PDB file of C-alpha atoms in Angstrom:
ATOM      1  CA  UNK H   9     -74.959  79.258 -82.970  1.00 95.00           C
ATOM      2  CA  UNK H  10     -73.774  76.526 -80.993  1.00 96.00           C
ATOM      3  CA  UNK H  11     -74.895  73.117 -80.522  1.00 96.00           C
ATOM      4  CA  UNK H  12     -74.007  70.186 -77.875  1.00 94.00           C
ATOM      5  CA  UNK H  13     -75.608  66.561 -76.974  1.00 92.00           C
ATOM      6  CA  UNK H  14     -75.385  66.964 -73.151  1.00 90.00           C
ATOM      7  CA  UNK H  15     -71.844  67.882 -72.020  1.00 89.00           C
ATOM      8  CA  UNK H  16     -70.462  67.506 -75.300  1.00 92.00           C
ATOM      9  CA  UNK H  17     -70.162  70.278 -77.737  1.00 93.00           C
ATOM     10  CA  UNK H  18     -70.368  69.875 -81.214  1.00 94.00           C
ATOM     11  CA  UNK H  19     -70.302  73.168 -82.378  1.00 95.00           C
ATOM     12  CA  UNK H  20     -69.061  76.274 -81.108  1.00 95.00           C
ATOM     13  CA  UNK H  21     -70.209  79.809 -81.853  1.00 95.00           C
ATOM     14  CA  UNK H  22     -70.318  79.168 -85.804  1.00 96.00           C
ATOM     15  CA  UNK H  23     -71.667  82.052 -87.343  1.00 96.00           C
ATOM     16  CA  UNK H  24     -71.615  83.318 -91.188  1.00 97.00           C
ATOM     17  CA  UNK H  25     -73.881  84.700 -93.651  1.00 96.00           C
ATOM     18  CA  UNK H  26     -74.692  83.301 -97.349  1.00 97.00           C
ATOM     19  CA  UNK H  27     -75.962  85.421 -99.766  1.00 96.00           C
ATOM     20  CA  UNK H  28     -78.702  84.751-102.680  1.00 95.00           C
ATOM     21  CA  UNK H  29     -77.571  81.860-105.186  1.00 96.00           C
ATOM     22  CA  UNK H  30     -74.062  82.013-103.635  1.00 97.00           C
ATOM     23  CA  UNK H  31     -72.298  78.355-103.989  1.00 98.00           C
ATOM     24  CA  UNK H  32     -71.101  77.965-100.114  1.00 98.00           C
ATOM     25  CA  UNK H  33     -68.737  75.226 -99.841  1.00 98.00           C
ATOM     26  CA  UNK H  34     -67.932  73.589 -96.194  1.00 97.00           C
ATOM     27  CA  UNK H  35     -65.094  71.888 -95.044  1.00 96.00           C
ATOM     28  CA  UNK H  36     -63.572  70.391 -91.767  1.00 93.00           C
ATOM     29  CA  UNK H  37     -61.825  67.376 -90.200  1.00 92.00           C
ATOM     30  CA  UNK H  38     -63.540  64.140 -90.672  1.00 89.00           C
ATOM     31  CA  UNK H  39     -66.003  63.534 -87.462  1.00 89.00           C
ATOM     32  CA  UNK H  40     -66.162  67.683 -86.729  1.00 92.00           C
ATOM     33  CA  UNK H  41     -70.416  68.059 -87.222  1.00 93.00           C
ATOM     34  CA  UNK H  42     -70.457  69.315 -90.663  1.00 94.00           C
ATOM     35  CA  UNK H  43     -73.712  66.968 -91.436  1.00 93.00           C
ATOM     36  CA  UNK H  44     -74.746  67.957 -88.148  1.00 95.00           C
ATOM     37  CA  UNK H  45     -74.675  71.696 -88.965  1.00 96.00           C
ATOM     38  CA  UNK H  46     -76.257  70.638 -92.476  1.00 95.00           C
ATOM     39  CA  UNK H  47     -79.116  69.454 -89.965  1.00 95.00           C
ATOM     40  CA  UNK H  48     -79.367  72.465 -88.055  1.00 96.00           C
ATOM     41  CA  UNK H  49     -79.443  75.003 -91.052  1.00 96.00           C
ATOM     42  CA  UNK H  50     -82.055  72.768 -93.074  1.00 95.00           C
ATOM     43  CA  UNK H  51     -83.958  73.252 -89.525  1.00 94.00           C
ATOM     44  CA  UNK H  52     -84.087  69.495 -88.532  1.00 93.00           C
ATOM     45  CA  UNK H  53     -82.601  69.690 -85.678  1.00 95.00           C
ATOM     46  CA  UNK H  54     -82.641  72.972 -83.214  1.00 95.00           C
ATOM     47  CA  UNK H  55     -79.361  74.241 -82.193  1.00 95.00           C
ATOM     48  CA  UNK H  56     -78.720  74.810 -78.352  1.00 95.00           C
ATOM     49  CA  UNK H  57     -77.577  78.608 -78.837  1.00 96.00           C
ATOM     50  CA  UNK H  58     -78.546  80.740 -81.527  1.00 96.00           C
ATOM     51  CA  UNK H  59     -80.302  80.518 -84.299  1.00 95.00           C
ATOM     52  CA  UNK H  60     -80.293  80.277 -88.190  1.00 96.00           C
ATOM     53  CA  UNK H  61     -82.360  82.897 -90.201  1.00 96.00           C
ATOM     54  CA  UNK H  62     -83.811  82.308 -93.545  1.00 94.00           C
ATOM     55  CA  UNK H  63     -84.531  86.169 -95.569  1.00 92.00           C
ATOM     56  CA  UNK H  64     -84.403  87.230 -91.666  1.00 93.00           C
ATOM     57  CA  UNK H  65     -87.051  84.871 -90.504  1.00 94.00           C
ATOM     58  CA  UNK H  66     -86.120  81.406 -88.229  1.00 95.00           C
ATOM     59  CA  UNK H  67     -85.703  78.411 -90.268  1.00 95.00           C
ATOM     60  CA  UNK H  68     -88.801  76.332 -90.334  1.00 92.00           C
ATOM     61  CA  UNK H  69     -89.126  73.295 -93.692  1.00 86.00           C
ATOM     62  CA  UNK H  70     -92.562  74.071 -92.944  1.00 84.00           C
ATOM     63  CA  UNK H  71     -92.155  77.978 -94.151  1.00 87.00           C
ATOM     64  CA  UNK H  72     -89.308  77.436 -96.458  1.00 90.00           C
ATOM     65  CA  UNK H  73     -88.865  75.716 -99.372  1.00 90.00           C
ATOM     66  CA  UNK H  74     -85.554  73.512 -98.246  1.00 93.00           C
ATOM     67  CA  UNK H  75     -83.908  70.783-100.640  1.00 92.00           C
ATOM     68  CA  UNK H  76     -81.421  68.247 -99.312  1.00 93.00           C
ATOM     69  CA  UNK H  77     -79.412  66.268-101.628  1.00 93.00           C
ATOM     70  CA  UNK H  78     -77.788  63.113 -99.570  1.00 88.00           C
ATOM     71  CA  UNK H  79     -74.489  61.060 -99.817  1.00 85.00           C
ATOM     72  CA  UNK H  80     -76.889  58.324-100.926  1.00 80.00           C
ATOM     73  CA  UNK H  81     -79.131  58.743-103.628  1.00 74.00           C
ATOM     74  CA  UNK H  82     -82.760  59.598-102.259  1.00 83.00           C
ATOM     75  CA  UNK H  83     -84.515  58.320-105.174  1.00 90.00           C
ATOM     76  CA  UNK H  84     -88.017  56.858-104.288  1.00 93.00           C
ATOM     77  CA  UNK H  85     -88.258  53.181-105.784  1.00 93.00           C
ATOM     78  CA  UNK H  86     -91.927  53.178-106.802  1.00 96.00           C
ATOM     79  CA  UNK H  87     -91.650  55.651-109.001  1.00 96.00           C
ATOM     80  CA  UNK H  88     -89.352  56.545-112.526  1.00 96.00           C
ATOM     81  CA  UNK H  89     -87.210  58.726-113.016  1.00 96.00           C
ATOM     82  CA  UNK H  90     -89.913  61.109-114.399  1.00 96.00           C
ATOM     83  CA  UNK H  91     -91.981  61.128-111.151  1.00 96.00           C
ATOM     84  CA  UNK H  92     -89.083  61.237-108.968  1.00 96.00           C
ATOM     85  CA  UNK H  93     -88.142  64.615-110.312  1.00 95.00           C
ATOM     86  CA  UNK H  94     -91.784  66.020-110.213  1.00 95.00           C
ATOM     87  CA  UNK H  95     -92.817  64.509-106.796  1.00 93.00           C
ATOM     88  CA  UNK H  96     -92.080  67.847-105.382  1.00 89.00           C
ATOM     89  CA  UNK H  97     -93.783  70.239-107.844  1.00 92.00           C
ATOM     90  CA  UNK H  98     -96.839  67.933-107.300  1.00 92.00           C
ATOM     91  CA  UNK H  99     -96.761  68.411-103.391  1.00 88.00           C
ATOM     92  CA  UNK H 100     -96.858  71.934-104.129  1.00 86.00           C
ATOM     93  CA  UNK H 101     -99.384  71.521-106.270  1.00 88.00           C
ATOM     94  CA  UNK H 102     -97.875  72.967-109.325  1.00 91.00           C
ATOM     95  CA  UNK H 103     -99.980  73.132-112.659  1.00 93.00           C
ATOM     96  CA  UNK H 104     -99.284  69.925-114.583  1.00 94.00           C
ATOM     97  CA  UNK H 105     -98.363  71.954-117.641  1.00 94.00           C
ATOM     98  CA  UNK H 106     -96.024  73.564-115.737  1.00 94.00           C
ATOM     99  CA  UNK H 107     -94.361  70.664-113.881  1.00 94.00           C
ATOM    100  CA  UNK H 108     -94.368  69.082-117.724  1.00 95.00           C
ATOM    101  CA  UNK H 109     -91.970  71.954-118.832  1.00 94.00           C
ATOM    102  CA  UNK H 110     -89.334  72.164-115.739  1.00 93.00           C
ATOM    103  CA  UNK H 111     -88.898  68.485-115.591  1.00 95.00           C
ATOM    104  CA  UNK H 112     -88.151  68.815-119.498  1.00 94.00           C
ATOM    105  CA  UNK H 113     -85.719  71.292-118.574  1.00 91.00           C
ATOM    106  CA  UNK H 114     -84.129  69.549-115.733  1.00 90.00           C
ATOM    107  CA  UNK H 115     -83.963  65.929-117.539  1.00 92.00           C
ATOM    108  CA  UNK H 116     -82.135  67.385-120.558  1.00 89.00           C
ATOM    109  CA  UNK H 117     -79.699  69.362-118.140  1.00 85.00           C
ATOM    110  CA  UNK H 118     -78.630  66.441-115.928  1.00 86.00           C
ATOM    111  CA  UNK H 119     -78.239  63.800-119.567  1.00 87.00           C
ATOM    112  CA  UNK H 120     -81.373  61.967-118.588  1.00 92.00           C
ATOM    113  CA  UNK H 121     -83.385  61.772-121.554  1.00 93.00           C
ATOM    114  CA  UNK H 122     -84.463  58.971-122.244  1.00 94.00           C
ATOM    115  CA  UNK H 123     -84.211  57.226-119.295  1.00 96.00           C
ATOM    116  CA  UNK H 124     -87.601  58.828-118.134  1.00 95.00           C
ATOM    117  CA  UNK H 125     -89.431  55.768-117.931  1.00 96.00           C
ATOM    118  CA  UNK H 126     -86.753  53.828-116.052  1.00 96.00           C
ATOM    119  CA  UNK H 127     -87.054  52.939-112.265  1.00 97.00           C
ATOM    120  CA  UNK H 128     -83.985  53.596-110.103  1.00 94.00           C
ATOM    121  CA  UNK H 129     -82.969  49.614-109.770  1.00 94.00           C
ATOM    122  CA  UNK H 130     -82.977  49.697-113.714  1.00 96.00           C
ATOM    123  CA  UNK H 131     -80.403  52.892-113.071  1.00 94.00           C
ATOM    124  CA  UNK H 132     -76.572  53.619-111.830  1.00 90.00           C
ATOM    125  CA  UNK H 133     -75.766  55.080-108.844  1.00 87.00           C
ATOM    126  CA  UNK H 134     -74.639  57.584-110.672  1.00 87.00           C
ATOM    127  CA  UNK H 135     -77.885  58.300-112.612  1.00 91.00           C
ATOM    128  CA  UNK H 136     -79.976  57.874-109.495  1.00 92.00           C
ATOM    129  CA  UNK H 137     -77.525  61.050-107.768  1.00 89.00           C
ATOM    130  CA  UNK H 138     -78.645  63.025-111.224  1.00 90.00           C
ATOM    131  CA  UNK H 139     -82.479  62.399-110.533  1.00 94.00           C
ATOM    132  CA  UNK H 140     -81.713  63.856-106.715  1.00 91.00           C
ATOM    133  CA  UNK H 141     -79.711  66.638-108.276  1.00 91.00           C
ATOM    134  CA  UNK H 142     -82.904  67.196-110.576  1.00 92.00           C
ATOM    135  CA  UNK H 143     -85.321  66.797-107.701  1.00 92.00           C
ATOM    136  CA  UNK H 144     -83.858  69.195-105.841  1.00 92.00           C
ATOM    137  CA  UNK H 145     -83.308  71.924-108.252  1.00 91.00           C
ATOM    138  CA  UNK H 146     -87.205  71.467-109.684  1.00 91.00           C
ATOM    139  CA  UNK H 147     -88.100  73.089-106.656  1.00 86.00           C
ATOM    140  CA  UNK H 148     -87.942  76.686-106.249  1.00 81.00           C
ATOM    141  CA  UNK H 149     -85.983  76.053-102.928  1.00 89.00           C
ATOM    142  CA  UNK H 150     -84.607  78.856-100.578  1.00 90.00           C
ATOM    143  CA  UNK H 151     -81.714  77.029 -99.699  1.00 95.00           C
ATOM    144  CA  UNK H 152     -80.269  73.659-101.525  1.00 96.00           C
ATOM    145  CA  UNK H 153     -78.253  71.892 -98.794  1.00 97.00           C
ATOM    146  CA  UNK H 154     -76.083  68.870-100.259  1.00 96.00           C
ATOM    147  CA  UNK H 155     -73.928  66.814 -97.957  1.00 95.00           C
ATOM    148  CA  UNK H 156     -70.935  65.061 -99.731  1.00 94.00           C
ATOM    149  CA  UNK H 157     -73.541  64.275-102.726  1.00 92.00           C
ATOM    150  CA  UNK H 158     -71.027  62.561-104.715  1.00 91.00           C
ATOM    151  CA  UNK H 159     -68.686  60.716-102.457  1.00 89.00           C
ATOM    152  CA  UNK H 160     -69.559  57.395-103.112  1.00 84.00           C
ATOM    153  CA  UNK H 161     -68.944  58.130-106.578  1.00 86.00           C
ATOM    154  CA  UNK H 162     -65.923  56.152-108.537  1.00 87.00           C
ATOM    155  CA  UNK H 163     -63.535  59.566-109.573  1.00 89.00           C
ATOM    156  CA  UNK H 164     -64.526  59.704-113.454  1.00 90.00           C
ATOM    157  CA  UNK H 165     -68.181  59.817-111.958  1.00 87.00           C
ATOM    158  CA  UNK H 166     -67.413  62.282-109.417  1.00 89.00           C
ATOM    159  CA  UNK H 167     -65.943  64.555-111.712  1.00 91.00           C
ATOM    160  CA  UNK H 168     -68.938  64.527-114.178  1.00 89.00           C
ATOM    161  CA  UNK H 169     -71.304  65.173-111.331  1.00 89.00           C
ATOM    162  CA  UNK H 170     -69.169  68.207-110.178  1.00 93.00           C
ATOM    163  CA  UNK H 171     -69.397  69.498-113.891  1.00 91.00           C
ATOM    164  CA  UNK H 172     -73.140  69.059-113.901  1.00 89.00           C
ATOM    165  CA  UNK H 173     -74.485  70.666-110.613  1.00 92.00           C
ATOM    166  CA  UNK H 174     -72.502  73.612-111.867  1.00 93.00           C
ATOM    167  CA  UNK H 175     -74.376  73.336-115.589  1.00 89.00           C
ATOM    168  CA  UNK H 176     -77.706  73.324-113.625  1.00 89.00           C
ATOM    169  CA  UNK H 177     -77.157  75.907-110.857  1.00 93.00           C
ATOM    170  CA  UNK H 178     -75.568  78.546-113.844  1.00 91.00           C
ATOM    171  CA  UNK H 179     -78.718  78.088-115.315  1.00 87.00           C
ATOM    172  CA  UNK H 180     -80.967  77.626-112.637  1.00 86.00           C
ATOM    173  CA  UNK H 181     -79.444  79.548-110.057  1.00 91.00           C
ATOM    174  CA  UNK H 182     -80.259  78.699-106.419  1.00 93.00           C
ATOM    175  CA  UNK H 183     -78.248  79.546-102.842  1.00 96.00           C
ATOM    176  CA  UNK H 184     -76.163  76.226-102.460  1.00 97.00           C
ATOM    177  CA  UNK H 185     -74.680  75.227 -98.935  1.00 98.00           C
ATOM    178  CA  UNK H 186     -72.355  71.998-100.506  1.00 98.00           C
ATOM    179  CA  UNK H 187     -70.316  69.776 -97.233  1.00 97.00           C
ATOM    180  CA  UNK H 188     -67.272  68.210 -98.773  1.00 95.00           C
ATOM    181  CA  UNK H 189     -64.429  66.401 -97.329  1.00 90.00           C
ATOM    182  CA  UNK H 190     -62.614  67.033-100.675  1.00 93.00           C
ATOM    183  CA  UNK H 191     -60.534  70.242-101.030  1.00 95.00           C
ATOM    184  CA  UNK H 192     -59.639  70.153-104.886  1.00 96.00           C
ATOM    185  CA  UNK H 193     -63.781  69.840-104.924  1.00 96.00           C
ATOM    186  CA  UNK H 194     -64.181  72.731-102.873  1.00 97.00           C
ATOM    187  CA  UNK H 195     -62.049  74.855-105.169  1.00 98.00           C
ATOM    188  CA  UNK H 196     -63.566  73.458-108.423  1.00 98.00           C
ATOM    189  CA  UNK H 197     -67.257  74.218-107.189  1.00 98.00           C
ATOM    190  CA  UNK H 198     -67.290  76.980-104.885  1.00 97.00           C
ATOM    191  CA  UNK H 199     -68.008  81.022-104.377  1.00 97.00           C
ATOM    192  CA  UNK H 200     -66.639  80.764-100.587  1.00 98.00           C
ATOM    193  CA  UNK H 201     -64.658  78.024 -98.493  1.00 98.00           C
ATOM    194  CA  UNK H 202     -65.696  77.870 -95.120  1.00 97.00           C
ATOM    195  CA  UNK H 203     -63.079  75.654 -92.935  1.00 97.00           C
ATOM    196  CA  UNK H 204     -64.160  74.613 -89.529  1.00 96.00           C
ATOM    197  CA  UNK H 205     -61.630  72.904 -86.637  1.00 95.00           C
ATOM    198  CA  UNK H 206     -61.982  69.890 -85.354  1.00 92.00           C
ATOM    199  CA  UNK H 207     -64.806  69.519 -82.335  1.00 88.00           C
ATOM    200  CA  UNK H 208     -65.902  71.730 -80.331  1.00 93.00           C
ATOM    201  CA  UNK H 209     -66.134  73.360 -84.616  1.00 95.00           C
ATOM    202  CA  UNK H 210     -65.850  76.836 -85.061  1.00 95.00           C
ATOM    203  CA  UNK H 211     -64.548  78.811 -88.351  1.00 96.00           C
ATOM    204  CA  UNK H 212     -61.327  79.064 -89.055  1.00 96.00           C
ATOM    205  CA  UNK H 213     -61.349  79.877 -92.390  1.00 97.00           C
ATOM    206  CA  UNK H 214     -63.617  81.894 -94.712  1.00 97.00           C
ATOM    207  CA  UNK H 215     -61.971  81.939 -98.268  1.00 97.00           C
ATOM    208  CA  UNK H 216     -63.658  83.804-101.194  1.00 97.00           C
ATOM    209  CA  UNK H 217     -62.982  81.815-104.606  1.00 97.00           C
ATOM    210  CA  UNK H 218     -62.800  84.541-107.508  1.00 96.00           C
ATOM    211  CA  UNK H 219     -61.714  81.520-109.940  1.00 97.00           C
ATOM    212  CA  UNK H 220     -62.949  82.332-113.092  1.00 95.00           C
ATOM    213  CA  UNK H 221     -65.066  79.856-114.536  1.00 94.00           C
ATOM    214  CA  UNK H 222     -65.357  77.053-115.940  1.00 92.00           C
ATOM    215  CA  UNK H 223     -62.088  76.343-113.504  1.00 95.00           C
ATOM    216  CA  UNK H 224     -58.907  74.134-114.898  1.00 95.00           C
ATOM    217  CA  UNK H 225     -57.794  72.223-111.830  1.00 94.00           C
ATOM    218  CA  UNK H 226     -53.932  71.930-113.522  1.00 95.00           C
ATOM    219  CA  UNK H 227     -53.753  76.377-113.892  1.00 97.00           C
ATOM    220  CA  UNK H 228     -51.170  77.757-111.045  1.00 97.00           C
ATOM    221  CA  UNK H 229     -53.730  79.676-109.260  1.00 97.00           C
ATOM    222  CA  UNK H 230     -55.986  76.611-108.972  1.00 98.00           C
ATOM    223  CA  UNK H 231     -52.962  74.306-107.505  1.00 97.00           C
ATOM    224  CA  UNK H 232     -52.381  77.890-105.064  1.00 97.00           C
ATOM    225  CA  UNK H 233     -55.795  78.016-104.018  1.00 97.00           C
ATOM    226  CA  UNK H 234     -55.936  74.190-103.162  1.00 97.00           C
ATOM    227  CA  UNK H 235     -52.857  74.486-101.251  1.00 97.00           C
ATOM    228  CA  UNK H 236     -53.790  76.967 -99.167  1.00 96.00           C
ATOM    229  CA  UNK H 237     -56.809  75.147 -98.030  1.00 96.00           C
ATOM    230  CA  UNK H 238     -55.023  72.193 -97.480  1.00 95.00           C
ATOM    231  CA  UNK H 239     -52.610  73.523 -95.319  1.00 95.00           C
ATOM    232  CA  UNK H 240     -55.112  75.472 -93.189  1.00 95.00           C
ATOM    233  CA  UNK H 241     -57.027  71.879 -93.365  1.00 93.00           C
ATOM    234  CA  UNK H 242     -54.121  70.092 -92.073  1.00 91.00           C
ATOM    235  CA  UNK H 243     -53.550  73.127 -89.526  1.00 89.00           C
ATOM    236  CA  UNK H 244     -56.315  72.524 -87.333  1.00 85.00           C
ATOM    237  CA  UNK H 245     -56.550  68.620 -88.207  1.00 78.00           C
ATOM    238  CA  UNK H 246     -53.145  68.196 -86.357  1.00 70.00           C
ATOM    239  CA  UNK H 247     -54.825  70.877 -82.960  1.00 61.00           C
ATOM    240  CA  UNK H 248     -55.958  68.240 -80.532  1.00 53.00           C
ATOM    241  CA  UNK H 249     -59.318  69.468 -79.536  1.00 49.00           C
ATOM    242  CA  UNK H 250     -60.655  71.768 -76.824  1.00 46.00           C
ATOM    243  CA  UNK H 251     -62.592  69.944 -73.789  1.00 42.00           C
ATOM    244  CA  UNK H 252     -65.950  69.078 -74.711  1.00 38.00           C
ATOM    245  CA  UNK H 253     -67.116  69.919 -71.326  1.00 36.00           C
ATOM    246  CA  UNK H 254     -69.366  73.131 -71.220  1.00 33.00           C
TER     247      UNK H 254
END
């Protein structure tokens, strides 16, 4: 697919595949469309060219079951932390026993027990990105899309997040299409790397991670993997980019 606002092109001719409960991570230059793409493959926004496919049928949030997770937490102040997690079993009208037992689940898997009763301003920022995490992994979702989740996230945060989302998707395993800015997180969380350019994007990388897991970010082959993307990163960061005119 490709995708441009008038005569300038955002994206193009990005095309790839993700299979079932595969972590996809993707990468690029600051400013190349990665939340833009996130758009177009959660089917907010149509793409100019082409098309994304969900099981071989267009994406429509209508059809599909779709979870975003945003940079900011999406937690709905009216409600605790509780009802926040099970707002979206409800709107699918899930038995109540049943949303009882998978928020259960959830709550102990992101370390929120406890803090059930709590409203988000009585919350960190931190907690409140766990109750999105939850949210959107309640959900029997097709596709979880998550765009730089944990970026506003002080380091020892950000690292405890990254730990978690992998603790709930081993157990609850969904297809996860995760935009980052940061490589080492890339690495540490992902099946695949996908590396776009700069604007017009396309793909210039598509790196399979075979790290075994749980992944030490000091081993040699970590360090080798991580420098690799960095300097493919750096690569196209450094290519001044094609005319936007189509």
């Amino acid at each position: 697919m490709s995708h441009r606002y008038g005569d300038f092109r955002v994206h193009d001719g990005i095309e790839f595949t993700v299979r079932d409960n595969e972590f996809l991570c993707i990468c690029g230059p600051s400013g190349c469309g990665k939340t833009t793409l996130l758009d177009i493959l959660g089917g907010i926004l149509k793409p100019t060219e082409g098309e994304v496919l969900i099981h071989g049928q267009p994406v429509d949030p209508k059809q599909q079951n779709i979870s975003f997770v945003f940079q900011e937490p999406s937690t709905l102040p009216w409600l605790n932390v509780w009802n926040n997690i099970a707002i979206g079993l409800r709107i699918k009208k899930r038995p109540e026993a049943e949303v009882r037992r998978i928020v259960l689940e959830i709550v102990a898997f992101v370390g929120l027990t406890g803090f059930e009763k709590h409203y988000p301003h009585q919350i960190s920022g931190g907690m409140k990105q766990r109750v999105a995490l939850a949210r959107a992994f309640a959900t029997d979702a097709d596709v979880i899309l998550m765009d730089e989740p944990f970026v506003s996230l002080d380091q020892p945060t950000r690292e405890r997040m990254q730990r978690e989302v992998l603790n709930i998707w081993e157990h609850r395993k969904r297809t996860i299409i995760f935009v980052t800015h940061n490589l080492e997180e890339a690495v540490f969380l992902g099946d695949r790397i996908l590396i776009l350019s700069s604007k017009p994007a396309r793909i210039v990388a598509d790196i399979t991670d075979d790290l075994p897991r749980p992944r030490d970010i000091l081993s040699p082959a970590f360090t080798e993997l991580r420098s690799r993307c960095v300097a493919i990163l750096n690569e196209v960061s450094q290519i001044r980019p094609a005319t936007s005119v189509a």
